Coordinates of C-alpha atoms in Angstrom, one line a residue:
X1 CA 179.7 149.2 66.5
X2 CA 179.2 147.9 70.0
X3 CA 177.1 149.9 72.5
X4 CA 180.2 150.7 74.6
X5 CA 182.2 151.9 71.5
X6 CA 179.2 154.0 70.4
X7 CA 179.0 155.7 73.8
X8 CA 182.8 156.4 73.7
X9 CA 182.5 157.9 70.3
X10 CA 179.6 160.1 71.3
X11 CA 181.4 161.2 74.4
X12 CA 184.5 162.1 72.5
X13 CA 182.5 164.2 70.0
X14 CA 180.9 166.1 72.9
X15 CA 184.3 166.7 74.6
X16 CA 185.7 168.0 71.2
X17 CA 182.8 170.4 70.9
X18 CA 182.9 171.6 74.6
X19 CA 186.6 171.5 75.2
X20 CA 188.1 169.3 78.0
X21 CA 189.1 172.3 80.2
X22 CA 185.5 173.3 81.0
X23 CA 183.3 171.7 83.6
X24 CA 181.0 170.1 81.0
X25 CA 183.9 168.7 78.9
X26 CA 185.5 167.2 82.0
X27 CA 182.2 165.7 83.0
X28 CA 182.0 163.9 79.6
X29 CA 185.6 162.7 80.0
X30 CA 184.7 161.2 83.3
X31 CA 181.7 159.5 81.8
X32 CA 183.9 158.0 79.1
X33 CA 186.4 156.9 81.8
X34 CA 183.5 155.1 83.6
X35 CA 182.6 153.0 80.6
X36 CA 183.5 149.3 81.1
X37 CA 186.4 148.7 78.7
X38 CA 187.9 152.2 79.2
X39 CA 187.5 152.1 83.0
X40 CA 189.1 148.7 83.3
X41 CA 192.1 149.8 81.2
X42 CA 192.6 153.1 83.0
X43 CA 192.1 151.5 86.4
X44 CA 194.8 148.9 85.6
X45 CA 197.2 151.6 84.4
X46 CA 196.7 153.7 87.5
X47 CA 197.5 150.8 89.7
X48 CA 200.8 149.9 88.1
X49 CA 203.6 150.3 90.7
X50 CA 205.6 153.5 90.3
X51 CA 208.9 153.8 92.1
X52 CA 208.6 157.5 92.8
X53 CA 205.0 157.3 94.1
X54 CA 204.8 156.3 97.8
X55 CA 201.1 155.4 97.5
X56 CA 201.8 153.0 94.6
X57 CA 204.2 150.9 96.5
X58 CA 202.9 147.7 98.1
X59 CA 202.2 148.8 101.7
X60 CA 203.5 146.4 104.4
X61 CA 199.9 146.2 105.6
X62 CA 198.9 144.5 102.4
X63 CA 201.8 142.0 102.8
X64 CA 200.8 141.3 106.4
X65 CA 197.1 140.6 105.6
X66 CA 197.4 139.3 102.0
X67 CA 195.2 142.0 100.6
X68 CA 195.5 144.8 98.1
X69 CA 194.7 148.3 99.4
X70 CA 197.7 150.3 98.0
X71 CA 197.6 152.8 95.3
X72 CA 196.3 156.3 94.5
X73 CA 193.3 156.9 92.3
X74 CA 192.1 160.4 91.3
X75 CA 188.4 161.3 91.7
X76 CA 187.7 161.3 87.9
X77 CA 188.6 157.7 87.7
X78 CA 186.1 156.8 90.5
X79 CA 183.1 158.4 88.7
X80 CA 179.9 156.5 89.3
X81 CA 177.3 158.6 87.5
X82 CA 175.8 159.8 90.8
X83 CA 175.5 163.4 91.8
X84 CA 177.6 162.5 94.8
X85 CA 180.7 162.2 92.5
X86 CA 181.1 166.0 92.8
X87 CA 182.0 165.6 96.5
X88 CA 184.7 162.9 96.0
X89 CA 188.4 163.7 96.5
X90 CA 190.6 160.7 95.5
X91 CA 191.5 157.2 96.8
X92 CA 194.5 156.6 99.0
X93 CA 194.7 154.2 101.9
X94 CA 195.0 155.6 105.4
X95 CA 198.1 154.8 107.4
X96 CA 197.1 152.1 109.9
X97 CA 199.1 153.6 112.8
X98 CA 197.0 156.8 112.6
X99 CA 193.7 155.1 112.9
X100 CA 195.0 152.7 115.6
X101 CA 196.1 155.6 117.7
X102 CA 192.7 157.2 117.5
X103 CA 190.8 154.0 118.2
X104 CA 192.9 153.3 121.3
X105 CA 191.7 156.6 122.8
X106 CA 188.0 155.8 122.6
X107 CA 185.9 154.1 125.3
X108 CA 183.2 151.5 124.9
X109 CA 184.2 150.1 121.5
X110 CA 182.5 146.8 122.3
X111 CA 179.1 148.7 122.2
X112 CA 179.8 150.7 119.1
X113 CA 179.6 150.2 115.3
X114 CA 182.5 151.3 113.2
X115 CA 181.5 153.1 110.0
X116 CA 184.0 154.1 107.3
X117 CA 182.4 156.5 104.8
X118 CA 184.3 156.4 101.6
X119 CA 185.9 153.1 102.6
X120 CA 187.9 152.7 99.4
X121 CA 189.5 149.3 99.3
X122 CA 188.8 148.5 102.9
X123 CA 192.0 149.2 104.7
X124 CA 190.4 151.1 107.6
X125 CA 187.8 148.3 108.0
X126 CA 190.5 145.7 108.4
X127 CA 192.3 147.9 111.0
X128 CA 189.0 148.3 112.9
X129 CA 188.7 144.5 112.9
X130 CA 191.7 144.4 115.2
X131 CA 189.5 146.1 117.9
X132 CA 186.4 144.6 119.7
X133 CA 183.6 146.5 117.8
X134 CA 180.0 145.3 117.8
X135 CA 180.0 145.7 114.0
X136 CA 182.1 147.1 111.2
X137 CA 180.7 148.6 108.0
X138 CA 182.1 150.4 105.0
X139 CA 180.3 152.5 102.4
X140 CA 181.9 153.2 99.0
X141 CA 180.4 155.1 96.0
X142 CA 182.8 153.5 93.4
X143 CA 181.6 150.1 92.4
X144 CA 185.2 149.1 91.5
X145 CA 186.6 150.1 94.9
X146 CA 183.6 148.5 96.7
X147 CA 184.3 145.2 94.9
X148 CA 188.0 145.3 95.9
X149 CA 187.1 146.1 99.5
X150 CA 184.6 143.2 99.5
X151 CA 187.4 140.8 98.3
X152 CA 189.8 142.2 100.9
X153 CA 187.5 141.8 103.9
X154 CA 186.5 138.3 102.9
X155 CA 190.2 137.4 102.7
X156 CA 190.8 138.8 106.2
X157 CA 187.6 137.1 107.6
X158 CA 188.8 133.7 106.3
X159 CA 192.1 134.1 108.1
X160 CA 190.8 135.7 111.3
X161 CA 187.4 134.0 111.9
X162 CA 187.0 135.3 115.5
X163 CA 187.1 138.9 114.5
X164 CA 184.0 141.1 114.2
X165 CA 182.3 140.6 110.8
X166 CA 183.0 143.3 108.2
X167 CA 180.5 144.4 105.6
X168 CA 180.9 146.6 102.5
X169 CA 178.0 148.5 100.8
X170 CA 178.2 150.2 97.5
X171 CA 176.4 153.5 97.7
X172 CA 176.2 157.2 98.6
X173 CA 177.7 157.9 102.0
X174 CA 175.2 160.8 102.6
X175 CA 172.3 158.4 102.3
X176 CA 173.6 155.5 104.5
X177 CA 171.2 154.0 107.1
X178 CA 173.1 154.1 110.4
X179 CA 173.4 150.7 112.0
X180 CA 173.4 151.9 115.7
X181 CA 173.0 154.9 117.9
X182 CA 176.6 154.2 119.1
X183 CA 178.9 155.0 116.3
X184 CA 182.6 155.5 115.5
X185 CA 182.7 157.3 112.1
X186 CA 185.9 157.5 110.1
X187 CA 187.0 159.7 107.3
X188 CA 190.3 159.9 105.6
X189 CA 189.7 163.2 103.7
X190 CA 187.2 161.4 101.6
X191 CA 184.9 164.3 100.7
X192 CA 184.5 168.0 100.1
X193 CA 183.3 170.3 102.8
X194 CA 179.6 170.2 101.9
X195 CA 179.3 166.4 102.2
X196 CA 181.4 166.4 105.4
X197 CA 178.8 168.8 106.9
X198 CA 175.9 166.7 105.6
X199 CA 177.3 163.5 107.1
X200 CA 178.2 165.2 110.4
X201 CA 174.7 166.6 110.8
X202 CA 173.0 163.3 110.0
X203 CA 175.3 161.5 112.5
X204 CA 174.6 164.0 115.3
X205 CA 170.8 163.9 114.7
X206 CA 170.8 160.1 114.6
X207 CA 172.6 159.6 117.9
X208 CA 170.7 162.4 119.7
X209 CA 170.9 162.7 123.4
X210 CA 170.6 159.0 124.1
X211 CA 173.4 157.8 121.8
X212 CA 177.1 158.6 121.2
X213 CA 179.2 159.1 118.2
X214 CA 183.0 159.6 117.8
X215 CA 184.0 161.2 114.5
X216 CA 187.6 160.4 113.5
X217 CA 188.9 162.6 110.8
X218 CA 192.4 161.8 109.5
X219 CA 194.0 164.7 107.6
X220 CA 191.0 166.9 108.6
X221 CA 191.1 169.4 105.7
X222 CA 187.5 170.3 106.4
X223 CA 187.7 170.0 110.2
X224 CA 186.4 173.6 110.6
X225 CA 183.0 172.2 109.6
X226 CA 182.8 170.1 112.7
X227 CA 184.4 172.8 114.9
X228 CA 181.5 175.1 113.9
X229 CA 178.8 172.7 114.8
X230 CA 177.3 173.0 118.3
X231 CA 176.5 169.3 118.4
X232 CA 180.2 168.3 118.5
X233 CA 183.0 168.8 121.0
X234 CA 186.7 167.9 120.5
X235 CA 187.8 164.6 122.0
X236 CA 191.4 164.6 120.8
X237 CA 193.8 166.2 118.4
X238 CA 197.2 164.7 117.6
X239 CA 199.9 164.6 115.0
X240 CA 200.5 160.8 114.7
X241 CA 203.8 159.8 113.3
X242 CA 203.7 156.7 111.1
X243 CA 205.2 153.5 112.5
X244 CA 208.7 152.9 111.2
X245 CA 207.6 150.2 108.7
X246 CA 205.0 152.5 107.2
X247 CA 207.3 155.4 106.4
X248 CA 207.9 155.9 102.7
X249 CA 204.4 154.6 101.9
X250 CA 202.8 158.0 102.1
X251 CA 203.8 161.6 101.3
X252 CA 204.7 162.6 104.8
X253 CA 206.0 161.0 108.1
X254 CA 202.7 161.4 109.9
X255 CA 199.2 162.8 109.8
X256 CA 197.0 165.1 111.8
X257 CA 194.1 163.1 113.4
X258 CA 191.3 164.9 115.1
X259 CA 188.4 163.2 116.9
X260 CA 185.1 164.9 117.8
X261 CA 182.3 163.6 120.0
X262 CA 178.5 164.0 119.8
X263 CA 175.6 162.7 121.9
X264 CA 175.0 162.1 125.5
X265 CA 177.4 163.4 128.1
X266 CA 180.2 161.0 128.7
X267 CA 182.1 160.0 131.8
X268 CA 185.5 159.9 130.2
X269 CA 187.4 163.2 129.7
X270 CA 188.8 164.5 126.4
X271 CA 192.5 164.8 125.9
X272 CA 194.2 167.9 127.4
X273 CA 195.4 169.1 124.0
X274 CA 192.1 168.3 122.1
X275 CA 191.6 171.9 121.2
X276 CA 194.7 172.3 119.0
X277 CA 194.0 174.4 115.9
X278 CA 193.9 173.0 112.4
X279 CA 196.0 174.7 109.8
X280 CA 195.6 174.0 106.1
X281 CA 199.1 173.8 104.6
X282 CA 198.1 172.6 101.1
X283 CA 194.6 174.0 100.2
X284 CA 192.2 171.2 99.6
X285 CA 194.8 168.5 100.3
X286 CA 196.8 168.7 103.6
X287 CA 195.9 169.7 107.2
X288 CA 198.4 170.2 110.1
X289 CA 197.9 171.1 113.8
X290 CA 199.2 174.1 115.7

């Protein structure tokens, strides 16, 4: 019996003993799913196109750029063996129109580094490359997603050689070394509340009084975490409707996008409606704005 098959058999015996409904049983199932032959098969099955799943359809963005960022992958299929797995939600690509709207509202992009934490297959990195950032970096815990993101950004770089270089790092978003004291951080509901707080505190401490960070949170399910932190103030809050060509490639017709700011006092003023309240309409999954 091969090493992989022995590990699968051992894992199944433990699941049978513990039961798959309990936390320990589910943890062993996730470990089985992460094993090479099992993971490749499950990953391929999950990425098969489903007519009734808007995330599974090939997004127009992928057609435009010649990349593959479409699909929905549950957290258990992204298990890496790290303690950070407990904070992951799932993979689904952000809608480009939402991120573009947020980035257009920010000053000084040419002096800032764009940082996508939980970058998935790299869709947000490619959107950021449309803007004049000083640098663009994505961090992804799942090695499978990080490999896909790496292929995607290389494809775009080959076709658009004058754009800012994009890099992808496989690793824990809570441990990332920040590349600058001028940051634009992006999350698309990538993590649970505890990790959002950890990241937000690290960002604020890193930029301090001499730097500046804008924290873009699309579908801000845990936005209350940033609202409660004295280091952050609201910059903007908007419900961004998807561009017509994007509709039908996500579960709704738009997303709530809230931006917070930390660091030195800025000269530009926040949007007049930046303080709009966040309402959770689907616990753990969907945020709206008052």
